[in-house]
mmCIF file of C-alpha atoms in Angstrom:
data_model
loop_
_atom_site.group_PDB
_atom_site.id
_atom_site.type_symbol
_atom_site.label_atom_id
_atom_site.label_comp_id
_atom_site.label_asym_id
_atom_site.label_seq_id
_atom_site.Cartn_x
_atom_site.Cartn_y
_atom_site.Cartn_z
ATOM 1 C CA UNK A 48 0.000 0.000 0.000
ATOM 2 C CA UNK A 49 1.039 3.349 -1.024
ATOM 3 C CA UNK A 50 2.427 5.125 1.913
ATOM 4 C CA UNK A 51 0.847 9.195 2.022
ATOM 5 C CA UNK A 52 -2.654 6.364 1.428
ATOM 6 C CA UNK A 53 -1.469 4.679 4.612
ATOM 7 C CA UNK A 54 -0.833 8.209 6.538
ATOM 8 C CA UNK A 55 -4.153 9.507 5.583
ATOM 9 C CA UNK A 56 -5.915 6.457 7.073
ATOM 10 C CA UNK A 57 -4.418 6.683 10.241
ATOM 11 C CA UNK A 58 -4.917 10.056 10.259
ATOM 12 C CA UNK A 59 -8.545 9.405 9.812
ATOM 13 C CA UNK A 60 -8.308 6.995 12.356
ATOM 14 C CA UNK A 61 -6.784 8.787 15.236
ATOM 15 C CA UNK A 62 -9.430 11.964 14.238
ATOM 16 C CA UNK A 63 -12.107 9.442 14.761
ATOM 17 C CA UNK A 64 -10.481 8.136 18.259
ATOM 18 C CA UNK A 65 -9.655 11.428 19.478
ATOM 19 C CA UNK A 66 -13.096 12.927 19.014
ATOM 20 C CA UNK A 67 -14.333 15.905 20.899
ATOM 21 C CA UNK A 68 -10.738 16.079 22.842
ATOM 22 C CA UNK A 69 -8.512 18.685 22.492
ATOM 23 C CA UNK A 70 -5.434 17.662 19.930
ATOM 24 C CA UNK A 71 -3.701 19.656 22.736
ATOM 25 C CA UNK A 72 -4.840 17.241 25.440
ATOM 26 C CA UNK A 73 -3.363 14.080 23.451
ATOM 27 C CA UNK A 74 0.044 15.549 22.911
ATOM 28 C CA UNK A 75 0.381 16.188 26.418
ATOM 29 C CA UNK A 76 -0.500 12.876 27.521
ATOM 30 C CA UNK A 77 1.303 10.788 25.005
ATOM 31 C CA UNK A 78 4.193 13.508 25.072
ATOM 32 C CA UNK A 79 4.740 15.261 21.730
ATOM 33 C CA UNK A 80 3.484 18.678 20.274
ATOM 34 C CA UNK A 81 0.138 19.647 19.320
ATOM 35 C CA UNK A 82 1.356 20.648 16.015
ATOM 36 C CA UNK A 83 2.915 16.841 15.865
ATOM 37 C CA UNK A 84 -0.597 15.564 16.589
ATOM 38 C CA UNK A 85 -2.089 17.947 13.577
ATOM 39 C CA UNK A 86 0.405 16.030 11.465
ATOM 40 C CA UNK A 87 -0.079 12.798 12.217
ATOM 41 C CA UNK A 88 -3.720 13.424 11.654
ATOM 42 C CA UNK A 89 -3.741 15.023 8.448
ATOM 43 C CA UNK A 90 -1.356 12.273 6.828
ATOM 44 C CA UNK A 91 1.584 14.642 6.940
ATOM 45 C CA UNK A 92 3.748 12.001 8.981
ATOM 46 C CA UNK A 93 3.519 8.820 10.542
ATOM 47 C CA UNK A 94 4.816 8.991 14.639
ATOM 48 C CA UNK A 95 7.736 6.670 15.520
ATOM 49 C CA UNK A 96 7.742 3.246 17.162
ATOM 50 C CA UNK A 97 7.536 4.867 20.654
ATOM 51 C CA UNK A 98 4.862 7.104 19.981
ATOM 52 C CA UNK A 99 2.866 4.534 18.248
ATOM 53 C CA UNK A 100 3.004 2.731 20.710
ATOM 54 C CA UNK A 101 1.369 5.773 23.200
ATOM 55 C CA UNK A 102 -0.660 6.290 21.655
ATOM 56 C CA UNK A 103 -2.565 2.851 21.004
ATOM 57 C CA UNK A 104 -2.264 2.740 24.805
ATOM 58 C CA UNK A 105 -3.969 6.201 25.060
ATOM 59 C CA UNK A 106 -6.615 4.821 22.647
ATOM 60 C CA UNK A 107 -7.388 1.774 24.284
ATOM 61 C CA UNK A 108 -6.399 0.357 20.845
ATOM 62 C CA UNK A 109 -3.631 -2.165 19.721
ATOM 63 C CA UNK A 110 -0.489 -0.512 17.590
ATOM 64 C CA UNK A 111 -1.658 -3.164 14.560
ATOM 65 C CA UNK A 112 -5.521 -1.589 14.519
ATOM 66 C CA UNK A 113 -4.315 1.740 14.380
ATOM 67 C CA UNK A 114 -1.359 1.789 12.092
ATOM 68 C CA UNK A 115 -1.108 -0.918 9.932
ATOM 69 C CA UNK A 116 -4.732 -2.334 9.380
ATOM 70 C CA UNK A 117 -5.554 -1.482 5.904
ATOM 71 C CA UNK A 118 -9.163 -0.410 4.749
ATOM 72 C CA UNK A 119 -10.998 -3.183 2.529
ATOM 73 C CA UNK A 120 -12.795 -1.711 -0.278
ATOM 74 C CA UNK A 121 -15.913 -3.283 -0.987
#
């Protein structure tokens, strides 16, 4: 799979999860900037291992559901 296609999902993914919270409020907690949160969700980068990993736990979500399950067209 195409990589920016990849980005973008998560992105849409970790909109969905963070709904009505502030993107400030998840940086703080998993420990990176707001503006690193902005990215993430609008596809602009992918967060490393460690961050991943934050936050799935954050999430209540597993690091494969979030980042590396791919959307199944129908």
């Amino acid at each position: 799979m195409n990589e920016s296609i990849r980005a973008k999902e998560t992105g849409e993914r970790l909109r969905k999860l963070r709904a009505s919270r502030r993107q400030a409020e998840v940086a703080e907690a998993v420990g990176v900037s707001t503006m690193a949160i902005s990215q993430y969700e609008a596809g602009k980068r992918i967060p490393q291992d460690k961050i991943k990993v934050k936050l799935a736990r954050y999430f209540g979500e597993s690091v494969e559901s979030l980042f590396y399950t791919q959307k199944v067209n129908s």
